[in-house]
Amino acid sequence: MIGIFDSGIGGLSVYREIKKILPGEDYVYYADNAHCPYGEKTKEYIIERARKITELLVGKGADIIVIACNTATAAAISTLRAEYSDSGSSKVRQKMLSLSGGKRDHIRFIGMEPAIKPAIGMTHSGVVGVLATAGTLNAEKYRNTRDLTHGNVKVVEHVGEGFVELVENGELSGPHAEEVVKRSLTPLLDAGADTIVLGCTHYPFLIDTIRKVAGDGICVLDPAPAVARHLSEVMDDECLRHSSGNGTSIFLSSGSDSILKKMVGNLC
Ligand code: DGL
Protein backbone atom coordinates (compact mmCIF):
# COMPACT_ATOMS: atom_id res chain seq x y z
CA MET A 1 0.00 0.00 0.00
CA ILE A 2 1.24 3.49 -0.86
CA GLY A 3 1.06 6.01 1.99
CA ILE A 4 0.84 9.69 1.07
CA PHE A 5 0.79 12.68 3.37
CA ASP A 6 0.68 16.45 3.33
CA SER A 7 -0.21 19.25 5.73
CA GLY A 8 -3.64 19.21 4.12
CA ILE A 9 -5.29 18.59 0.78
CA GLY A 10 -2.36 19.88 -1.32
CA GLY A 11 -0.90 16.39 -1.60
CA LEU A 12 -3.98 15.34 -3.54
CA SER A 13 -2.35 17.11 -6.51
CA VAL A 14 0.37 14.44 -6.25
CA TYR A 15 -2.02 11.58 -5.45
CA ARG A 16 -4.01 12.25 -8.66
CA GLU A 17 -0.82 11.98 -10.79
CA ILE A 18 0.32 8.81 -9.03
CA LYS A 19 -3.09 7.24 -9.37
CA LYS A 20 -3.01 7.89 -13.16
CA ILE A 21 0.08 5.73 -13.61
CA LEU A 22 -0.45 3.25 -10.75
CA PRO A 23 -4.23 2.75 -10.78
CA GLY A 24 -4.18 -0.76 -9.32
CA GLU A 25 -2.29 0.10 -6.13
CA ASP A 26 -3.99 0.65 -2.78
CA TYR A 27 -3.55 4.06 -1.14
CA VAL A 28 -3.84 5.65 2.26
CA TYR A 29 -3.75 9.46 2.20
CA TYR A 30 -3.30 11.53 5.35
CA ALA A 31 -4.14 15.25 5.46
CA ASP A 32 -2.63 16.81 8.58
CA ASN A 33 -5.01 19.73 8.38
CA ALA A 34 -5.29 20.19 12.14
CA HIS A 35 -1.65 21.34 11.95
CA CYS A 36 -1.80 23.16 8.59
CA PRO A 37 -0.06 25.27 7.37
CA TYR A 38 3.39 23.75 7.76
CA GLY A 39 5.00 26.62 5.84
CA GLU A 40 5.63 28.81 8.88
CA LYS A 41 6.30 26.03 11.40
CA THR A 42 9.74 25.09 12.76
CA LYS A 43 11.74 22.22 11.32
CA GLU A 44 11.50 20.37 14.66
CA TYR A 45 7.72 20.67 14.70
CA ILE A 46 7.41 19.30 11.16
CA ILE A 47 9.82 16.41 11.89
CA GLU A 48 7.72 15.42 14.90
CA ARG A 49 4.51 15.50 12.85
CA ALA A 50 6.21 13.52 10.07
CA ARG A 51 7.31 10.80 12.54
CA LYS A 52 3.79 10.45 13.94
CA ILE A 53 2.24 10.31 10.47
CA THR A 54 4.83 7.80 9.24
CA GLU A 55 3.97 5.45 12.09
CA LEU A 56 0.26 5.93 11.52
CA LEU A 57 0.61 5.14 7.79
CA VAL A 58 2.76 2.06 8.46
CA GLY A 59 0.10 0.93 10.93
CA LYS A 60 -2.50 1.26 8.15
CA GLY A 61 -0.40 -0.95 5.86
CA ALA A 62 1.82 1.47 3.91
CA ASP A 63 5.13 0.03 2.75
CA ILE A 64 6.30 3.08 0.81
CA ILE A 65 5.53 6.68 1.77
CA VAL A 66 5.29 9.70 -0.51
CA ILE A 67 5.84 12.96 1.34
CA ALA A 68 3.51 14.94 -0.92
CA CYS A 69 4.59 18.20 0.65
CA ASN A 70 7.64 20.24 -0.33
CA THR A 71 7.88 21.83 3.12
CA ALA A 72 7.82 18.50 4.97
CA THR A 73 10.26 16.98 2.48
CA ALA A 74 12.72 19.82 2.98
CA ALA A 75 12.38 19.68 6.78
CA ALA A 76 12.07 15.98 7.50
CA ILE A 77 12.99 13.54 4.72
CA SER A 78 16.63 13.09 5.76
CA THR A 79 15.60 12.47 9.39
CA LEU A 80 12.84 10.05 8.36
CA ARG A 81 15.23 8.14 6.12
CA ALA A 82 17.87 7.98 8.86
CA GLU A 83 15.36 6.73 11.41
CA TYR A 84 12.96 4.54 9.42
CA SER A 85 14.87 3.35 6.37
CA ASP A 86 17.63 0.72 6.24
CA SER A 87 19.96 2.33 8.74
CA GLY A 88 17.37 2.80 11.51
CA SER A 89 18.02 1.66 15.09
CA SER A 90 16.93 -1.81 16.24
CA LYS A 91 14.36 -0.18 18.53
CA VAL A 92 12.72 1.60 15.60
CA ARG A 93 12.93 -1.60 13.50
CA GLN A 94 11.08 -3.47 16.22
CA LYS A 95 8.45 -0.74 16.37
CA MET A 96 7.98 -0.85 12.58
CA LEU A 97 7.66 -4.63 12.67
CA SER A 98 5.03 -4.41 15.35
CA LEU A 99 3.13 -1.58 13.56
CA SER A 100 3.16 -3.45 10.24
CA GLY A 101 2.05 -6.76 11.77
CA GLY A 102 5.49 -8.30 11.22
CA LYS A 103 5.66 -7.34 7.51
CA ARG A 104 8.32 -4.61 7.43
CA ASP A 105 11.13 -3.32 9.61
CA HIS A 106 11.95 -0.31 7.42
CA ILE A 107 10.17 1.97 4.97
CA ARG A 108 11.07 3.78 1.74
CA PHE A 109 10.34 7.53 1.37
CA ILE A 110 9.79 9.52 -1.82
CA GLY A 111 9.80 13.30 -1.48
CA MET A 112 8.92 16.43 -3.42
CA GLU A 113 11.39 18.90 -4.84
CA PRO A 114 10.60 22.17 -6.64
CA ALA A 115 11.09 21.59 -10.40
CA ILE A 116 13.98 24.04 -10.71
CA LYS A 117 16.10 21.81 -12.95
CA PRO A 118 13.49 21.44 -15.75
CA ALA A 119 12.57 25.12 -15.41
CA ILE A 120 16.19 26.12 -15.96
CA GLY A 121 16.21 24.12 -19.19
CA MET A 122 12.98 25.74 -20.38
CA THR A 123 13.35 29.46 -19.70
CA HIS A 124 13.89 31.79 -22.67
CA SER A 125 14.14 34.96 -20.62
CA GLY A 126 16.87 33.52 -18.39
CA VAL A 127 14.74 34.11 -15.29
CA VAL A 128 12.90 31.38 -13.39
CA GLY A 129 10.37 32.19 -10.68
CA VAL A 130 9.74 29.86 -7.74
CA LEU A 131 6.59 30.02 -5.64
CA ALA A 132 6.81 28.00 -2.42
CA THR A 133 6.34 28.24 1.33
CA ALA A 134 8.83 30.07 3.55
CA GLY A 135 9.81 26.70 5.03
CA THR A 136 10.81 25.35 1.60
CA LEU A 137 12.55 28.50 0.38
CA ASN A 138 14.63 28.80 3.56
CA ALA A 139 15.56 25.12 3.69
CA GLU A 140 19.12 24.02 3.02
CA LYS A 141 17.85 21.26 0.73
CA TYR A 142 16.14 23.70 -1.63
CA ARG A 143 18.98 26.23 -1.51
CA ASN A 144 21.58 23.58 -2.34
CA THR A 145 19.58 22.37 -5.36
CA ARG A 146 19.13 25.93 -6.58
CA ASP A 147 22.77 26.90 -6.07
CA LEU A 148 24.08 23.77 -7.77
CA THR A 149 21.82 24.01 -10.83
CA HIS A 150 21.02 27.60 -11.76
CA GLY A 151 24.18 28.36 -13.77
CA ASN A 152 23.55 31.58 -15.73
CA VAL A 153 19.83 31.51 -15.03
CA LYS A 154 18.50 33.92 -12.43
CA VAL A 155 16.16 32.33 -9.89
CA VAL A 156 13.70 34.64 -8.15
CA GLU A 157 11.52 33.42 -5.31
CA HIS A 158 8.34 34.41 -3.53
CA VAL A 159 6.17 32.82 -0.87
CA GLY A 160 2.70 32.15 -2.25
CA GLU A 161 1.16 34.24 0.50
CA GLY A 162 -2.36 33.07 1.31
CA PHE A 163 -2.33 30.35 -1.40
CA VAL A 164 -2.55 27.42 1.05
CA GLU A 165 -5.46 29.06 2.86
CA LEU A 166 -7.29 29.61 -0.45
CA VAL A 167 -6.95 25.92 -1.33
CA GLU A 168 -7.85 24.66 2.14
CA ASN A 169 -10.97 26.82 1.93
CA GLY A 170 -11.81 25.43 -1.50
CA GLU A 171 -11.53 28.89 -3.07
CA LEU A 172 -9.67 28.06 -6.27
CA SER A 173 -10.86 30.84 -8.58
CA GLY A 174 -12.72 34.13 -8.64
CA PRO A 175 -11.73 37.77 -8.05
CA HIS A 176 -10.44 37.26 -4.49
CA ALA A 177 -8.30 34.25 -5.44
CA GLU A 178 -6.90 36.24 -8.40
CA GLU A 179 -6.06 39.17 -6.14
CA VAL A 180 -4.24 36.90 -3.67
CA VAL A 181 -2.32 35.15 -6.47
CA LYS A 182 -1.42 38.45 -8.12
CA ARG A 183 0.29 39.80 -4.98
CA SER A 184 2.88 36.99 -4.94
CA LEU A 185 3.16 36.36 -8.67
CA THR A 186 3.67 39.97 -9.82
CA PRO A 187 7.15 40.39 -8.24
CA LEU A 188 8.32 37.29 -10.16
CA LEU A 189 6.86 38.50 -13.46
CA ASP A 190 8.28 41.98 -12.88
CA ALA A 191 11.70 40.38 -12.42
CA GLY A 192 11.36 38.88 -15.93
CA ALA A 193 10.43 35.29 -15.07
CA ASP A 194 8.86 33.43 -18.01
CA THR A 195 8.80 30.05 -16.20
CA ILE A 196 7.11 29.66 -12.83
CA VAL A 197 7.80 26.63 -10.63
CA LEU A 198 5.03 25.59 -8.25
CA GLY A 199 7.07 24.55 -5.21
CA CYS A 200 4.17 23.68 -2.95
CA THR A 201 1.70 20.87 -3.59
CA HIS A 202 -1.28 23.08 -2.75
CA TYR A 203 -0.48 25.51 -5.58
CA PRO A 204 -1.41 23.26 -8.58
CA PHE A 205 -5.03 23.52 -7.46
CA LEU A 206 -4.71 27.24 -8.26
CA ILE A 207 -3.04 26.64 -11.64
CA ASP A 208 -5.91 28.05 -13.72
CA THR A 209 -5.95 31.20 -11.64
CA ILE A 210 -2.14 31.43 -11.74
CA ARG A 211 -2.18 31.03 -15.56
CA LYS A 212 -4.92 33.64 -15.88
CA VAL A 213 -3.00 36.15 -13.75
CA ALA A 214 0.34 35.35 -15.42
CA GLY A 215 -1.04 35.74 -18.95
CA ASP A 216 0.15 34.22 -22.23
CA GLY A 217 3.74 33.15 -22.74
CA ILE A 218 4.37 32.16 -19.12
CA CYS A 219 5.03 28.49 -18.46
CA VAL A 220 3.81 27.11 -15.11
CA LEU A 221 5.46 23.90 -13.88
CA ASP A 222 4.03 21.33 -11.47
CA PRO A 223 6.55 18.65 -10.39
CA ALA A 224 3.87 16.07 -9.46
CA PRO A 225 3.92 14.07 -12.76
CA ALA A 226 7.71 13.64 -12.49
CA VAL A 227 7.41 12.53 -8.85
CA ALA A 228 4.76 9.98 -9.84
CA ARG A 229 7.06 8.57 -12.55
CA HIS A 230 9.94 8.41 -10.08
CA LEU A 231 7.77 6.55 -7.56
CA SER A 232 6.74 4.03 -10.20
CA GLU A 233 10.40 3.41 -11.16
CA VAL A 234 11.45 2.97 -7.53
CA MET A 235 8.59 0.54 -6.92
CA ASP A 236 9.60 -1.47 -9.99
CA ASP A 237 13.29 -1.50 -9.00
CA GLU A 238 12.56 -2.54 -5.44
CA CYS A 239 9.78 -5.02 -6.25
CA LEU A 240 7.23 -2.97 -4.32
CA ARG A 241 4.48 -3.18 -6.97
CA HIS A 242 1.50 -4.97 -5.49
CA SER A 243 -0.14 -7.48 -7.75
CA SER A 244 -2.85 -7.93 -5.11
CA GLY A 245 -3.84 -4.24 -5.00
CA ASN A 246 -7.51 -3.45 -5.59
CA GLY A 247 -7.08 0.19 -6.46
CA THR A 248 -8.74 1.28 -3.22
CA SER A 249 -7.99 4.60 -1.52
CA ILE A 250 -8.54 5.60 2.09
CA PHE A 251 -8.50 9.29 3.05
CA LEU A 252 -7.79 10.33 6.63
CA SER A 253 -7.30 13.70 8.26
CA SER A 254 -6.28 15.08 11.63
CA GLY A 255 -8.96 17.78 11.46
CA SER A 256 -12.29 18.28 9.73
CA ASP A 257 -12.63 16.07 6.67
CA SER A 258 -15.24 18.13 4.80
CA ILE A 259 -12.87 19.84 2.32
CA LEU A 260 -10.89 16.61 1.90
CA LYS A 261 -14.07 14.74 0.96
CA LYS A 262 -15.13 17.53 -1.42
CA MET A 263 -11.75 17.65 -3.18
CA VAL A 264 -11.56 13.86 -3.45
CA GLY A 265 -15.06 13.91 -4.95
CA ASN A 266 -13.86 16.46 -7.54
CA LEU A 267 -10.85 14.31 -8.45
CA CYS A 268 -12.96 11.26 -9.25
N1 DGL B 1 1.58 21.52 0.62
C1 DGL B 1 2.73 21.87 1.34
C2 DGL B 1 3.96 22.03 0.49
O1 DGL B 1 4.05 21.39 -0.55
C3 DGL B 1 2.70 22.80 2.51
C4 DGL B 1 1.69 23.85 2.64
C5 DGL B 1 1.68 24.36 4.07
O2 DGL B 1 1.16 23.65 4.91
O3 DGL B 1 2.20 25.46 4.31
O4 DGL B 1 4.86 22.73 0.81
mmCIF file of C-alpha atoms in Angstrom, residues 15-172:
data_model
loop_
_atom_site.group_PDB
_atom_site.id
_atom_site.type_symbol
_atom_site.label_atom_id
_atom_site.label_comp_id
_atom_site.label_asym_id
_atom_site.label_seq_id
_atom_site.Cartn_x
_atom_site.Cartn_y
_atom_site.Cartn_z
ATOM 1 C CA TYR A 15 -2.023 11.583 -5.450
ATOM 2 C CA ARG A 16 -4.006 12.246 -8.660
ATOM 3 C CA GLU A 17 -0.823 11.981 -10.785
ATOM 4 C CA ILE A 18 0.321 8.814 -9.029
ATOM 5 C CA LYS A 19 -3.095 7.240 -9.375
ATOM 6 C CA LYS A 20 -3.012 7.889 -13.156
ATOM 7 C CA ILE A 21 0.078 5.727 -13.613
ATOM 8 C CA LEU A 22 -0.446 3.252 -10.748
ATOM 9 C CA PRO A 23 -4.226 2.751 -10.785
ATOM 10 C CA GLY A 24 -4.181 -0.763 -9.324
ATOM 11 C CA GLU A 25 -2.285 0.103 -6.129
ATOM 12 C CA ASP A 26 -3.990 0.652 -2.778
ATOM 13 C CA TYR A 27 -3.552 4.059 -1.141
ATOM 14 C CA VAL A 28 -3.843 5.651 2.262
ATOM 15 C CA TYR A 29 -3.750 9.459 2.204
ATOM 16 C CA TYR A 30 -3.299 11.531 5.351
ATOM 17 C CA ALA A 31 -4.145 15.248 5.459
ATOM 18 C CA ASP A 32 -2.631 16.807 8.582
ATOM 19 C CA ASN A 33 -5.012 19.726 8.376
ATOM 20 C CA ALA A 34 -5.293 20.189 12.145
ATOM 21 C CA HIS A 35 -1.647 21.341 11.946
ATOM 22 C CA CYS A 36 -1.803 23.163 8.593
ATOM 23 C CA PRO A 37 -0.064 25.271 7.365
ATOM 24 C CA TYR A 38 3.390 23.747 7.759
ATOM 25 C CA GLY A 39 4.998 26.622 5.839
ATOM 26 C CA GLU A 40 5.632 28.813 8.877
ATOM 27 C CA LYS A 41 6.305 26.026 11.402
ATOM 28 C CA THR A 42 9.744 25.086 12.761
ATOM 29 C CA LYS A 43 11.739 22.224 11.317
ATOM 30 C CA GLU A 44 11.498 20.370 14.658
ATOM 31 C CA TYR A 45 7.719 20.665 14.705
ATOM 32 C CA ILE A 46 7.408 19.296 11.161
ATOM 33 C CA ILE A 47 9.821 16.414 11.890
ATOM 34 C CA GLU A 48 7.719 15.419 14.904
ATOM 35 C CA ARG A 49 4.509 15.498 12.852
ATOM 36 C CA ALA A 50 6.207 13.521 10.066
ATOM 37 C CA ARG A 51 7.312 10.802 12.539
ATOM 38 C CA LYS A 52 3.790 10.454 13.941
ATOM 39 C CA ILE A 53 2.239 10.310 10.468
ATOM 40 C CA THR A 54 4.834 7.802 9.236
ATOM 41 C CA GLU A 55 3.975 5.451 12.090
ATOM 42 C CA LEU A 56 0.259 5.927 11.520
ATOM 43 C CA LEU A 57 0.612 5.137 7.794
ATOM 44 C CA VAL A 58 2.755 2.056 8.462
ATOM 45 C CA GLY A 59 0.098 0.935 10.932
ATOM 46 C CA LYS A 60 -2.500 1.261 8.150
ATOM 47 C CA GLY A 61 -0.404 -0.952 5.860
ATOM 48 C CA ALA A 62 1.819 1.466 3.913
ATOM 49 C CA ASP A 63 5.134 0.028 2.755
ATOM 50 C CA ILE A 64 6.298 3.080 0.807
ATOM 51 C CA ILE A 65 5.530 6.683 1.772
ATOM 52 C CA VAL A 66 5.287 9.698 -0.506
ATOM 53 C CA ILE A 67 5.842 12.958 1.344
ATOM 54 C CA ALA A 68 3.513 14.944 -0.917
ATOM 55 C CA CYS A 69 4.588 18.200 0.651
ATOM 56 C CA ASN A 70 7.640 20.242 -0.325
ATOM 57 C CA THR A 71 7.880 21.831 3.117
ATOM 58 C CA ALA A 72 7.820 18.502 4.967
ATOM 59 C CA THR A 73 10.260 16.976 2.479
ATOM 60 C CA ALA A 74 12.720 19.816 2.982
ATOM 61 C CA ALA A 75 12.382 19.676 6.776
ATOM 62 C CA ALA A 76 12.074 15.979 7.495
ATOM 63 C CA ILE A 77 12.993 13.536 4.724
ATOM 64 C CA SER A 78 16.627 13.091 5.757
ATOM 65 C CA THR A 79 15.597 12.468 9.394
ATOM 66 C CA LEU A 80 12.837 10.053 8.361
ATOM 67 C CA ARG A 81 15.234 8.139 6.116
ATOM 68 C CA ALA A 82 17.869 7.977 8.856
ATOM 69 C CA GLU A 83 15.357 6.727 11.406
ATOM 70 C CA TYR A 84 12.961 4.541 9.417
ATOM 71 C CA SER A 85 14.875 3.350 6.369
ATOM 72 C CA ASP A 86 17.633 0.725 6.236
ATOM 73 C CA SER A 87 19.958 2.329 8.738
ATOM 74 C CA GLY A 88 17.370 2.803 11.509
ATOM 75 C CA SER A 89 18.024 1.659 15.089
ATOM 76 C CA SER A 90 16.935 -1.808 16.238
ATOM 77 C CA LYS A 91 14.364 -0.177 18.535
ATOM 78 C CA VAL A 92 12.720 1.600 15.597
ATOM 79 C CA ARG A 93 12.925 -1.598 13.498
ATOM 80 C CA GLN A 94 11.080 -3.473 16.220
ATOM 81 C CA LYS A 95 8.455 -0.740 16.369
ATOM 82 C CA MET A 96 7.984 -0.853 12.581
ATOM 83 C CA LEU A 97 7.659 -4.630 12.672
ATOM 84 C CA SER A 98 5.027 -4.411 15.349
ATOM 85 C CA LEU A 99 3.128 -1.578 13.557
ATOM 86 C CA SER A 100 3.161 -3.455 10.243
ATOM 87 C CA GLY A 101 2.053 -6.757 11.766
ATOM 88 C CA GLY A 102 5.492 -8.296 11.219
ATOM 89 C CA LYS A 103 5.658 -7.341 7.508
ATOM 90 C CA ARG A 104 8.315 -4.612 7.434
ATOM 91 C CA ASP A 105 11.126 -3.318 9.613
ATOM 92 C CA HIS A 106 11.947 -0.310 7.418
ATOM 93 C CA ILE A 107 10.174 1.970 4.974
ATOM 94 C CA ARG A 108 11.067 3.778 1.735
ATOM 95 C CA PHE A 109 10.344 7.525 1.366
ATOM 96 C CA ILE A 110 9.795 9.516 -1.825
ATOM 97 C CA GLY A 111 9.796 13.297 -1.484
ATOM 98 C CA MET A 112 8.924 16.433 -3.421
ATOM 99 C CA GLU A 113 11.392 18.897 -4.843
ATOM 100 C CA PRO A 114 10.603 22.167 -6.638
ATOM 101 C CA ALA A 115 11.086 21.587 -10.399
ATOM 102 C CA ILE A 116 13.980 24.039 -10.708
ATOM 103 C CA LYS A 117 16.100 21.810 -12.950
ATOM 104 C CA PRO A 118 13.492 21.439 -15.745
ATOM 105 C CA ALA A 119 12.573 25.117 -15.407
ATOM 106 C CA ILE A 120 16.190 26.122 -15.964
ATOM 107 C CA GLY A 121 16.207 24.122 -19.186
ATOM 108 C CA MET A 122 12.984 25.741 -20.378
ATOM 109 C CA THR A 123 13.349 29.455 -19.700
ATOM 110 C CA HIS A 124 13.895 31.787 -22.674
ATOM 111 C CA SER A 125 14.140 34.965 -20.619
ATOM 112 C CA GLY A 126 16.867 33.516 -18.387
ATOM 113 C CA VAL A 127 14.744 34.114 -15.287
ATOM 114 C CA VAL A 128 12.903 31.378 -13.390
ATOM 115 C CA GLY A 129 10.365 32.191 -10.677
ATOM 116 C CA VAL A 130 9.742 29.860 -7.742
ATOM 117 C CA LEU A 131 6.593 30.019 -5.640
ATOM 118 C CA ALA A 132 6.809 27.999 -2.421
ATOM 119 C CA THR A 133 6.340 28.244 1.330
ATOM 120 C CA ALA A 134 8.834 30.072 3.552
ATOM 121 C CA GLY A 135 9.810 26.697 5.026
ATOM 122 C CA THR A 136 10.806 25.353 1.604
ATOM 123 C CA LEU A 137 12.545 28.505 0.378
ATOM 124 C CA ASN A 138 14.626 28.805 3.558
ATOM 125 C CA ALA A 139 15.564 25.118 3.694
ATOM 126 C CA GLU A 140 19.117 24.020 3.025
ATOM 127 C CA LYS A 141 17.854 21.259 0.733
ATOM 128 C CA TYR A 142 16.136 23.704 -1.628
ATOM 129 C CA ARG A 143 18.983 26.226 -1.510
ATOM 130 C CA ASN A 144 21.579 23.578 -2.336
ATOM 131 C CA THR A 145 19.583 22.367 -5.359
ATOM 132 C CA ARG A 146 19.130 25.928 -6.578
ATOM 133 C CA ASP A 147 22.769 26.899 -6.075
ATOM 134 C CA LEU A 148 24.080 23.771 -7.775
ATOM 135 C CA THR A 149 21.821 24.005 -10.832
ATOM 136 C CA HIS A 150 21.019 27.599 -11.756
ATOM 137 C CA GLY A 151 24.178 28.359 -13.774
ATOM 138 C CA ASN A 152 23.553 31.580 -15.729
ATOM 139 C CA VAL A 153 19.826 31.509 -15.031
ATOM 140 C CA LYS A 154 18.505 33.923 -12.428
ATOM 141 C CA VAL A 155 16.162 32.329 -9.890
ATOM 142 C CA VAL A 156 13.696 34.644 -8.150
ATOM 143 C CA GLU A 157 11.516 33.423 -5.307
ATOM 144 C CA HIS A 158 8.344 34.408 -3.526
ATOM 145 C CA VAL A 159 6.170 32.816 -0.872
ATOM 146 C CA GLY A 160 2.696 32.148 -2.253
ATOM 147 C CA GLU A 161 1.162 34.236 0.503
ATOM 148 C CA GLY A 162 -2.357 33.066 1.306
ATOM 149 C CA PHE A 163 -2.330 30.349 -1.398
ATOM 150 C CA VAL A 164 -2.545 27.417 1.051
ATOM 151 C CA GLU A 165 -5.456 29.061 2.861
ATOM 152 C CA LEU A 166 -7.295 29.606 -0.445
ATOM 153 C CA VAL A 167 -6.946 25.923 -1.333
ATOM 154 C CA GLU A 168 -7.846 24.657 2.139
ATOM 155 C CA ASN A 169 -10.972 26.825 1.933
ATOM 156 C CA GLY A 170 -11.810 25.426 -1.500
ATOM 157 C CA GLU A 171 -11.535 28.888 -3.071
ATOM 158 C CA LEU A 172 -9.669 28.056 -6.274
#
